mmCIF file with all atom_site columns, C-alpha atoms in Angstrom:
data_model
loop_
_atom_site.group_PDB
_atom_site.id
_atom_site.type_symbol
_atom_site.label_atom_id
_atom_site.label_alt_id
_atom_site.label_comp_id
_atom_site.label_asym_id
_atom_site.label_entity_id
_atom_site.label_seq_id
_atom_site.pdbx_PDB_ins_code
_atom_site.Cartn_x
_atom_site.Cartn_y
_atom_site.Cartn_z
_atom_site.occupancy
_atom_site.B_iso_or_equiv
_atom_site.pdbx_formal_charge
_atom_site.auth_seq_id
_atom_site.auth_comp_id
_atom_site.auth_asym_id
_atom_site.auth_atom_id
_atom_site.pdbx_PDB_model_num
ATOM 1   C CA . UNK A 1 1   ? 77.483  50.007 -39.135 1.00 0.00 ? 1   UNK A CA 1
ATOM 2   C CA . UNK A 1 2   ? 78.580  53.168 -39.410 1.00 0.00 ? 2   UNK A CA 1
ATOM 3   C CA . UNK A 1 3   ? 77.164  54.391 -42.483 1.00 0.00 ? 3   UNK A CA 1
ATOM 4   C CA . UNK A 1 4   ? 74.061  53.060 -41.533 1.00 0.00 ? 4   UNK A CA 1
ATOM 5   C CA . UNK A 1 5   ? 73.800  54.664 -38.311 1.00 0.00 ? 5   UNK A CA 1
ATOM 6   C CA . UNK A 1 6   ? 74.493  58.257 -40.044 1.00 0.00 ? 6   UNK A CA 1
ATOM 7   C CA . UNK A 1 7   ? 71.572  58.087 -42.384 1.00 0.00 ? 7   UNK A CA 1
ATOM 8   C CA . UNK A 1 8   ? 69.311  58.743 -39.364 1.00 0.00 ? 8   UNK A CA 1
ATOM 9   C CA . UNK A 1 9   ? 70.241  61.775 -37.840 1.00 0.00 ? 9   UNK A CA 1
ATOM 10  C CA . UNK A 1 10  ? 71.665  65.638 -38.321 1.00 0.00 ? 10  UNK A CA 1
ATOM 11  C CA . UNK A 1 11  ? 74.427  65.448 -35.888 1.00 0.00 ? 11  UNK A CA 1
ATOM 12  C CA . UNK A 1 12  ? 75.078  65.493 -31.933 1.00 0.00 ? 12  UNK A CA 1
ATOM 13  C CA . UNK A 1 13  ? 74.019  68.021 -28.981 1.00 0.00 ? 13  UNK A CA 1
ATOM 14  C CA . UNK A 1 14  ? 75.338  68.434 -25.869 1.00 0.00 ? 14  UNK A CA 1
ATOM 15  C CA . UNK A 1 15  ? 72.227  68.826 -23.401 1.00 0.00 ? 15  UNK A CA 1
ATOM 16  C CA . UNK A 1 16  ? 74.347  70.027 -20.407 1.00 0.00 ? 16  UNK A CA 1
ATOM 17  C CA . UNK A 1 17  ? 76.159  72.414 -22.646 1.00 0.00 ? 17  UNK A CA 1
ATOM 18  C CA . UNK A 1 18  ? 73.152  73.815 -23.589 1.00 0.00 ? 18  UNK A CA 1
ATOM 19  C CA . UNK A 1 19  ? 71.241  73.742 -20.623 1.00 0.00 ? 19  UNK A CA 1
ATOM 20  C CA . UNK A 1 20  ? 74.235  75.711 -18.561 1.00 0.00 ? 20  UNK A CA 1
ATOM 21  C CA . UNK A 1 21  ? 74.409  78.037 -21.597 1.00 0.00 ? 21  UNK A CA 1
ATOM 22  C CA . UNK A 1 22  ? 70.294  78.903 -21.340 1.00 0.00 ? 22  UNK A CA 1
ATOM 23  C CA . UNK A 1 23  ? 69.642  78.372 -17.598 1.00 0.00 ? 23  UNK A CA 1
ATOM 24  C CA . UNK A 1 24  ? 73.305  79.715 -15.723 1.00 0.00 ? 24  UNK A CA 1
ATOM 25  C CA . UNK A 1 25  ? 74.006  79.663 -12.468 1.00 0.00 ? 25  UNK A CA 1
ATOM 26  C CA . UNK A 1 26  ? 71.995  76.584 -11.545 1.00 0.00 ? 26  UNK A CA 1
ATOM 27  C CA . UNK A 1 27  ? 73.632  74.113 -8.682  1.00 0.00 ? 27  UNK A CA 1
ATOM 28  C CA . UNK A 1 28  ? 73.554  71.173 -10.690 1.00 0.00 ? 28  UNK A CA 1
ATOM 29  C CA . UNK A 1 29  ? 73.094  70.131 -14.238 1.00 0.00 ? 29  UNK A CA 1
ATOM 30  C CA . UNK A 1 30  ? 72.557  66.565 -13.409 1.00 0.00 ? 30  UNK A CA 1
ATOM 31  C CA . UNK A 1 31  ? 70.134  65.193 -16.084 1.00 0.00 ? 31  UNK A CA 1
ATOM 32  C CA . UNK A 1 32  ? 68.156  64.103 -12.714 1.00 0.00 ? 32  UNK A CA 1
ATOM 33  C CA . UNK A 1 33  ? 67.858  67.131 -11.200 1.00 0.00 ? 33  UNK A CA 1
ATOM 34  C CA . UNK A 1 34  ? 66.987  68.985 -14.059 1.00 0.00 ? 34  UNK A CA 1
ATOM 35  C CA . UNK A 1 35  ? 64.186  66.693 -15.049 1.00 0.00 ? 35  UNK A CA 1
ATOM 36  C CA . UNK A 1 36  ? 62.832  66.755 -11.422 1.00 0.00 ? 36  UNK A CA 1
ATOM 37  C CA . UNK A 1 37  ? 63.238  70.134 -10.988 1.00 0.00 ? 37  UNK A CA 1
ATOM 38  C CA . UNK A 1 38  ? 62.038  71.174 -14.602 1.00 0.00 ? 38  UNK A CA 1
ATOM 39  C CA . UNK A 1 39  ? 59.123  68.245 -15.189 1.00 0.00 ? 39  UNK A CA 1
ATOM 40  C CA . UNK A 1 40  ? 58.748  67.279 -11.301 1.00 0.00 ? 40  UNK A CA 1
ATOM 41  C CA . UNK A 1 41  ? 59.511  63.567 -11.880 1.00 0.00 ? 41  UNK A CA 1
ATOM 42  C CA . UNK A 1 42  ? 62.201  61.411 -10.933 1.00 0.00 ? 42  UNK A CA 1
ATOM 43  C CA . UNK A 1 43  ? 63.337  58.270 -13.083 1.00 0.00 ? 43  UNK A CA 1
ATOM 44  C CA . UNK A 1 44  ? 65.779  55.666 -13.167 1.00 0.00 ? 44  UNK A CA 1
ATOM 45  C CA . UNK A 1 45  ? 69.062  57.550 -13.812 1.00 0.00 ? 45  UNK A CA 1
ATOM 46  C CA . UNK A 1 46  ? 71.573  55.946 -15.331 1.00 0.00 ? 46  UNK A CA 1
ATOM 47  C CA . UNK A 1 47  ? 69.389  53.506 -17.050 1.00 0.00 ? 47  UNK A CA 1
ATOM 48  C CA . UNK A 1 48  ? 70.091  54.175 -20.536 1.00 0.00 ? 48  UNK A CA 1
ATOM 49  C CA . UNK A 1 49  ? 66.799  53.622 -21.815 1.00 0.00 ? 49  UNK A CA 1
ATOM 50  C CA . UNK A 1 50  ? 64.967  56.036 -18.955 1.00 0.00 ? 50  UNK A CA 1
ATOM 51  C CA . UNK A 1 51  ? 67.817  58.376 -19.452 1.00 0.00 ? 51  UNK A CA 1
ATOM 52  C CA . UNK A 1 52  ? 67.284  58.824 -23.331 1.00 0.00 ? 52  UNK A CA 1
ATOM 53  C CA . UNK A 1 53  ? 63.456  58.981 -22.627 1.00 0.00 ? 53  UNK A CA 1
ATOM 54  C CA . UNK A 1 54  ? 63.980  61.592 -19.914 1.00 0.00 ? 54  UNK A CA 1
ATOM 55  C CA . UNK A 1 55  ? 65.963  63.528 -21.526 1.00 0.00 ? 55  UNK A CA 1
ATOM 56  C CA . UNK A 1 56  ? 63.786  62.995 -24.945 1.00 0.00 ? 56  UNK A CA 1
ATOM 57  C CA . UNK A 1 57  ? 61.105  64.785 -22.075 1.00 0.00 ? 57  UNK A CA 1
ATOM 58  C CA . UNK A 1 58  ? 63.300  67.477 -20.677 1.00 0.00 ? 58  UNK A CA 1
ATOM 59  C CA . UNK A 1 59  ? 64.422  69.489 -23.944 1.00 0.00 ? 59  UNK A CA 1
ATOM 60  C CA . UNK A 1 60  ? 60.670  68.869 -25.611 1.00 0.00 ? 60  UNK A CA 1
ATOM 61  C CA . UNK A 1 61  ? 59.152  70.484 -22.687 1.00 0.00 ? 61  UNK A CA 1
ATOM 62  C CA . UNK A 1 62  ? 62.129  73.730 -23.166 1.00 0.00 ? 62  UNK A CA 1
ATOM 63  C CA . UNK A 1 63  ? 60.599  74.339 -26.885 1.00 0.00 ? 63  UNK A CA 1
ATOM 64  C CA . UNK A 1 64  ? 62.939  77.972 -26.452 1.00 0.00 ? 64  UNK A CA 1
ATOM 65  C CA . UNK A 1 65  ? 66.034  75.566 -26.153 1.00 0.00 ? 65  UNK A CA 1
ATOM 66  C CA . UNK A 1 66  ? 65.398  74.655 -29.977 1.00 0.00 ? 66  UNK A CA 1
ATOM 67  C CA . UNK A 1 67  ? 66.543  77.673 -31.062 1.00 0.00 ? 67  UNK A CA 1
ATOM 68  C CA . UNK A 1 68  ? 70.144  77.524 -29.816 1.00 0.00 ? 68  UNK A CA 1
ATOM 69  C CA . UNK A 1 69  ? 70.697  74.178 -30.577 1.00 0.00 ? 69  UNK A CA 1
ATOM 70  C CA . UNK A 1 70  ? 72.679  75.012 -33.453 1.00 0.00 ? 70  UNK A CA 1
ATOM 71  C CA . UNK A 1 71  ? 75.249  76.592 -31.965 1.00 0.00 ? 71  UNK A CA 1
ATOM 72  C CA . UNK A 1 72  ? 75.351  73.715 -29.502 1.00 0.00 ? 72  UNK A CA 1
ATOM 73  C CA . UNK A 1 73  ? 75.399  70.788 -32.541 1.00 0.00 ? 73  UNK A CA 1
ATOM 74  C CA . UNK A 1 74  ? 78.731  69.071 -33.382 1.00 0.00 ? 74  UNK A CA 1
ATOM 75  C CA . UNK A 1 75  ? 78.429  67.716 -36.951 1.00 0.00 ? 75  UNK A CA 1
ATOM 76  C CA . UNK A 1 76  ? 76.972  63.758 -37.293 1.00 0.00 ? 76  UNK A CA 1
ATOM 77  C CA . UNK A 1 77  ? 81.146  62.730 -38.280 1.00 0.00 ? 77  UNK A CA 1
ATOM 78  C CA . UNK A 1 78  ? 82.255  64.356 -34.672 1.00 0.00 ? 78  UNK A CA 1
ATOM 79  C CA . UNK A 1 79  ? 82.486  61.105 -32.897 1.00 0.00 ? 79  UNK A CA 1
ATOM 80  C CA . UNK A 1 80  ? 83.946  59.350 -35.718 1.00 0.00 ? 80  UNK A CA 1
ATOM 81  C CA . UNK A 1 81  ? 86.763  61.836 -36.531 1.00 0.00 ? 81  UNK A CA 1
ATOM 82  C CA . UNK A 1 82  ? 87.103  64.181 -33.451 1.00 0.00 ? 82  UNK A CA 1
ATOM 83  C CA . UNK A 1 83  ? 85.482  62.786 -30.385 1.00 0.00 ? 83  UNK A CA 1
ATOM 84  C CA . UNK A 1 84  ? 88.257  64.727 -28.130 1.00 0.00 ? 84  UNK A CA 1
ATOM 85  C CA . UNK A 1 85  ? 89.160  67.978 -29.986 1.00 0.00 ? 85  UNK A CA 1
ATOM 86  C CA . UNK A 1 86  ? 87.163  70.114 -27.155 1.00 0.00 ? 86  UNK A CA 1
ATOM 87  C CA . UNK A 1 87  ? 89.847  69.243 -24.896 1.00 0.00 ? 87  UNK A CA 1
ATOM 88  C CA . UNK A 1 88  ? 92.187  70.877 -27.342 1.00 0.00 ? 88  UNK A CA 1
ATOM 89  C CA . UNK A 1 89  ? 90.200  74.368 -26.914 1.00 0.00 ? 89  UNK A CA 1
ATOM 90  C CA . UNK A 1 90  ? 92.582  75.842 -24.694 1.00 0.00 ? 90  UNK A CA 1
ATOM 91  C CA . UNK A 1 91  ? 95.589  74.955 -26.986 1.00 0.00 ? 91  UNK A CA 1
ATOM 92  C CA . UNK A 1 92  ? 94.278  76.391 -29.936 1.00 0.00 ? 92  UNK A CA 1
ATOM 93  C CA . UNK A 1 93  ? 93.259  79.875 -28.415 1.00 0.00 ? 93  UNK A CA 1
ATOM 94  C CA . UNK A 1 94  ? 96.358  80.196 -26.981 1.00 0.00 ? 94  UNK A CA 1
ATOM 95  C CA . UNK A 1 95  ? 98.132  79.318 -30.650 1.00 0.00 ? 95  UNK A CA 1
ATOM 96  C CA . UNK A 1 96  ? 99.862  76.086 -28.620 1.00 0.00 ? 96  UNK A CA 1
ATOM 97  C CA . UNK A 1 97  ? 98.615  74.196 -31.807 1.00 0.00 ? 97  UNK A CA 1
ATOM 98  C CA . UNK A 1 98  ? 96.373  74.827 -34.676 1.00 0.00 ? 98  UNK A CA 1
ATOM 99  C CA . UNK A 1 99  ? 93.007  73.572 -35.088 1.00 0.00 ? 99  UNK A CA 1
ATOM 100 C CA . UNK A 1 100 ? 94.215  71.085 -37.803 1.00 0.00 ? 100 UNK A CA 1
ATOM 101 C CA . UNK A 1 101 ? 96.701  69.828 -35.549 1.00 0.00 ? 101 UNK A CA 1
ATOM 102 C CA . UNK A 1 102 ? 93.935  69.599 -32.673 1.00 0.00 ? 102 UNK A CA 1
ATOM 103 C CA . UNK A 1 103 ? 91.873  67.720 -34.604 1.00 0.00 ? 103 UNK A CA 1
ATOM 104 C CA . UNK A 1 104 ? 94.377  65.227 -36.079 1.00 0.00 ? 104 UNK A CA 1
ATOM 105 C CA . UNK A 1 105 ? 95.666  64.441 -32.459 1.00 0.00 ? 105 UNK A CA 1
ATOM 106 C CA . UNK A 1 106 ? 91.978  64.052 -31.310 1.00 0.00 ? 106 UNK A CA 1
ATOM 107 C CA . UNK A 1 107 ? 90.918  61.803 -34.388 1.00 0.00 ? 107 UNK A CA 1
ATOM 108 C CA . UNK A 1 108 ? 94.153  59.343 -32.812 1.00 0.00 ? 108 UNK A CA 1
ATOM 109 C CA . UNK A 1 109 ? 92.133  59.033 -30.122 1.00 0.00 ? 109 UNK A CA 1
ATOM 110 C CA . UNK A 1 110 ? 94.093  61.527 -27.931 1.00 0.00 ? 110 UNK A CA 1
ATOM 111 C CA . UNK A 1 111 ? 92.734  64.300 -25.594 1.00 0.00 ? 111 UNK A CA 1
ATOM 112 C CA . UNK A 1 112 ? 94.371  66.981 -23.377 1.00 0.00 ? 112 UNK A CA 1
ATOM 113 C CA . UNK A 1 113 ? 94.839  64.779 -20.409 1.00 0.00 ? 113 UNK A CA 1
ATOM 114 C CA . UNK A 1 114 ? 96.666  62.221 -21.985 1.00 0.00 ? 114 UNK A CA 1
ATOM 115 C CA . UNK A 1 115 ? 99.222  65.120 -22.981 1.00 0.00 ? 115 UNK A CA 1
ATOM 116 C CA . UNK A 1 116 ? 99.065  66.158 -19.206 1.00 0.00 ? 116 UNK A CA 1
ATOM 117 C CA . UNK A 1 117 ? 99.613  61.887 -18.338 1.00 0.00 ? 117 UNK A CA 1
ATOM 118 C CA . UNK A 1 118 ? 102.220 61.606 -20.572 1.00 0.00 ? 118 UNK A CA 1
ATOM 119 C CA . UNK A 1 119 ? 104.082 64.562 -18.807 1.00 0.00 ? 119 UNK A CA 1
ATOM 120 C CA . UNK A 1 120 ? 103.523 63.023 -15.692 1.00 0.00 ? 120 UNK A CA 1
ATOM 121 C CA . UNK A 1 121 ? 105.388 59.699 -16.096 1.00 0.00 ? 121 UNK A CA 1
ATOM 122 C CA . UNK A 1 122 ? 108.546 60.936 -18.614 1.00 0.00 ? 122 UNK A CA 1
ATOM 123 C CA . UNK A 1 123 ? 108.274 64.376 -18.756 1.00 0.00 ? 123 UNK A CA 1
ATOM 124 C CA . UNK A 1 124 ? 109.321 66.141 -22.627 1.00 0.00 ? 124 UNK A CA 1
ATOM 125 C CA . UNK A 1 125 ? 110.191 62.445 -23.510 1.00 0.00 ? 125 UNK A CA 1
ATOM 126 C CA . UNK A 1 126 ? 106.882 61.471 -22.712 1.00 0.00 ? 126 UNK A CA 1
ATOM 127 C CA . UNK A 1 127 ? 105.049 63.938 -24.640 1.00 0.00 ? 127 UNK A CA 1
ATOM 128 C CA . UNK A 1 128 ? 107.080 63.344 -28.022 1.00 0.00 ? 128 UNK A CA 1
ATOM 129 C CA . UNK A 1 129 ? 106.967 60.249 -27.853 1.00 0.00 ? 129 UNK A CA 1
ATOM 130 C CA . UNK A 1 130 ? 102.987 59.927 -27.335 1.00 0.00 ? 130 UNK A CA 1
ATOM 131 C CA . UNK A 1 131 ? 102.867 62.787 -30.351 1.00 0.00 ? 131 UNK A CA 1
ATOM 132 C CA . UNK A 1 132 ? 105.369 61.286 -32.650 1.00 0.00 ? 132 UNK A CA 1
ATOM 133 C CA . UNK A 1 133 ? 104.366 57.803 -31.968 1.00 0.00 ? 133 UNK A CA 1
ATOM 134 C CA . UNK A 1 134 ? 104.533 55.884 -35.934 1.00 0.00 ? 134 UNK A CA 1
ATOM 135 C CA . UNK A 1 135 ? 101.029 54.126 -36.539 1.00 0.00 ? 135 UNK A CA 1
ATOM 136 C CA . UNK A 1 136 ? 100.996 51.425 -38.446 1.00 0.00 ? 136 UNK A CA 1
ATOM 137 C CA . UNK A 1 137 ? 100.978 52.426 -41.904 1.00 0.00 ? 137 UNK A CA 1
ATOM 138 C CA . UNK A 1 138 ? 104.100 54.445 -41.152 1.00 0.00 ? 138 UNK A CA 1
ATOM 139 C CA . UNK A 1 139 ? 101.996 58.086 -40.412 1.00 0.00 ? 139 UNK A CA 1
ATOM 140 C CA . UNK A 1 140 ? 103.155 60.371 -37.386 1.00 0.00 ? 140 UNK A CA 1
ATOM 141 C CA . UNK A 1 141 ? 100.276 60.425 -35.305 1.00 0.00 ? 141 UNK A CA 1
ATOM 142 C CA . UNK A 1 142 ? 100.349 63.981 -34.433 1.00 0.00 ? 142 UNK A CA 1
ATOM 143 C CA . UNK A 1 143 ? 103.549 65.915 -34.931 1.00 0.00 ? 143 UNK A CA 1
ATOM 144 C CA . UNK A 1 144 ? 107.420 65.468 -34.691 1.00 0.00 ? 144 UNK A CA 1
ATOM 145 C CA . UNK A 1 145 ? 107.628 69.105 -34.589 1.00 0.00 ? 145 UNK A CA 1
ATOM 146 C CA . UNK A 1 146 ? 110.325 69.889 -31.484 1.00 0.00 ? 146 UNK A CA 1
ATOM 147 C CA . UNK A 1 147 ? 109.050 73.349 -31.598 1.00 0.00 ? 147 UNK A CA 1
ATOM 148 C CA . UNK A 1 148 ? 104.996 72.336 -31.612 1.00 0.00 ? 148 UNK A CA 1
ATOM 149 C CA . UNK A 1 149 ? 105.805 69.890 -28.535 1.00 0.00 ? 149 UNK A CA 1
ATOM 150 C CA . UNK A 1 150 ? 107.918 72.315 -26.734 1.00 0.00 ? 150 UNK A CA 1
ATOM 151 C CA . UNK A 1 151 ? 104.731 74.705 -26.588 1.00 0.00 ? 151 UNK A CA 1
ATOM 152 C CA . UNK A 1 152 ? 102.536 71.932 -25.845 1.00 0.00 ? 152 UNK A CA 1
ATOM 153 C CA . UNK A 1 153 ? 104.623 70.592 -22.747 1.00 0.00 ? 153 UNK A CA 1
ATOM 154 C CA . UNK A 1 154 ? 105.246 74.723 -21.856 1.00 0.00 ? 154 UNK A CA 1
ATOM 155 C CA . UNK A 1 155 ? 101.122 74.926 -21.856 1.00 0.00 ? 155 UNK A CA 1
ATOM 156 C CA . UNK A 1 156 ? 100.464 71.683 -20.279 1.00 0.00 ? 156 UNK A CA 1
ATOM 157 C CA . UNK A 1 157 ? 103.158 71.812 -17.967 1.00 0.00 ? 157 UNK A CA 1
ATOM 158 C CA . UNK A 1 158 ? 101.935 74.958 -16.375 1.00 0.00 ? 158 UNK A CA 1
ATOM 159 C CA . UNK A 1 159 ? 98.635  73.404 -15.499 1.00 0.00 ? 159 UNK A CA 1
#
């Protein structure tokens, strides 16, 4: 259903992104406090209906929040392809691993903390073997690069 779902919309926002980027310094960005505090109501959070109709509320009634959506939008194939690869933001900037690489370990499914797990219970083993685990059409799923997982466990090790 896929396909179908993508012919009816642009792409994907994240709402508390964007509302910590245009209103810092706030104690919470709770989707309930900022509709009480920003429309004076209170709903039934956590109520996925109320919550998309809430929210639907909150960012109509911020018309200036329109204009910085774009640089808040992940493209409409981000879920499909790279749900996790903001977890990988660190890594990249700190050349750990490329982009490419971030994004082919986050369309497997993966995300920083199961790098940081994997360290946990077996160490470097761990690691290369979550990274160089063989799918089953015989593809790495990430990398069997010793050098790429040595900076990987370095970075993640650290933390």
């Amino acid at each position: 259903m896929w396909d179908e779902f993508c012919l009816y919309f642009n792409g994907f926002i994240d709402t508390r992104i964007l509302f910590r980027s245009e209103y810092p310094g706030r104690q919470s960005y709770k989707q309930c406090d900022l509709v009480s505090d920003f429309l004076g109501e209170s709903y039934d959070a956590h109520n996925a209906l109320y919550d998309c109709k809430s929210l639907f509320k909150l960012v109509q009634s911020h018309g200036n929040l329109a204009s910085h959506f774009c640089k808040h939008t992940f493209d409409g194939m981000y879920p499909k392809y790279c749900q996790n690869d903001l977890s990988f933001k660190a890594l990249v900037e700190n050349k750990v691993m490329s982009k490419q690489l971030a994004k082919k370990a986050a369309s497997t499914g993966l995300c920083k903390k199961h790098f940081i797990l994997s360290i946990q219970r077996n160490g470097i083993d761990g690691l290369r073997a979550l990274l160089s685990q063989i799918n089953s059409s015989g593809v790495v799923r990430v990398t069997t690069s010793k050098s790429i997982i040595q900076k990987v466990y370095d970075f993640c090790h650290m933390k």
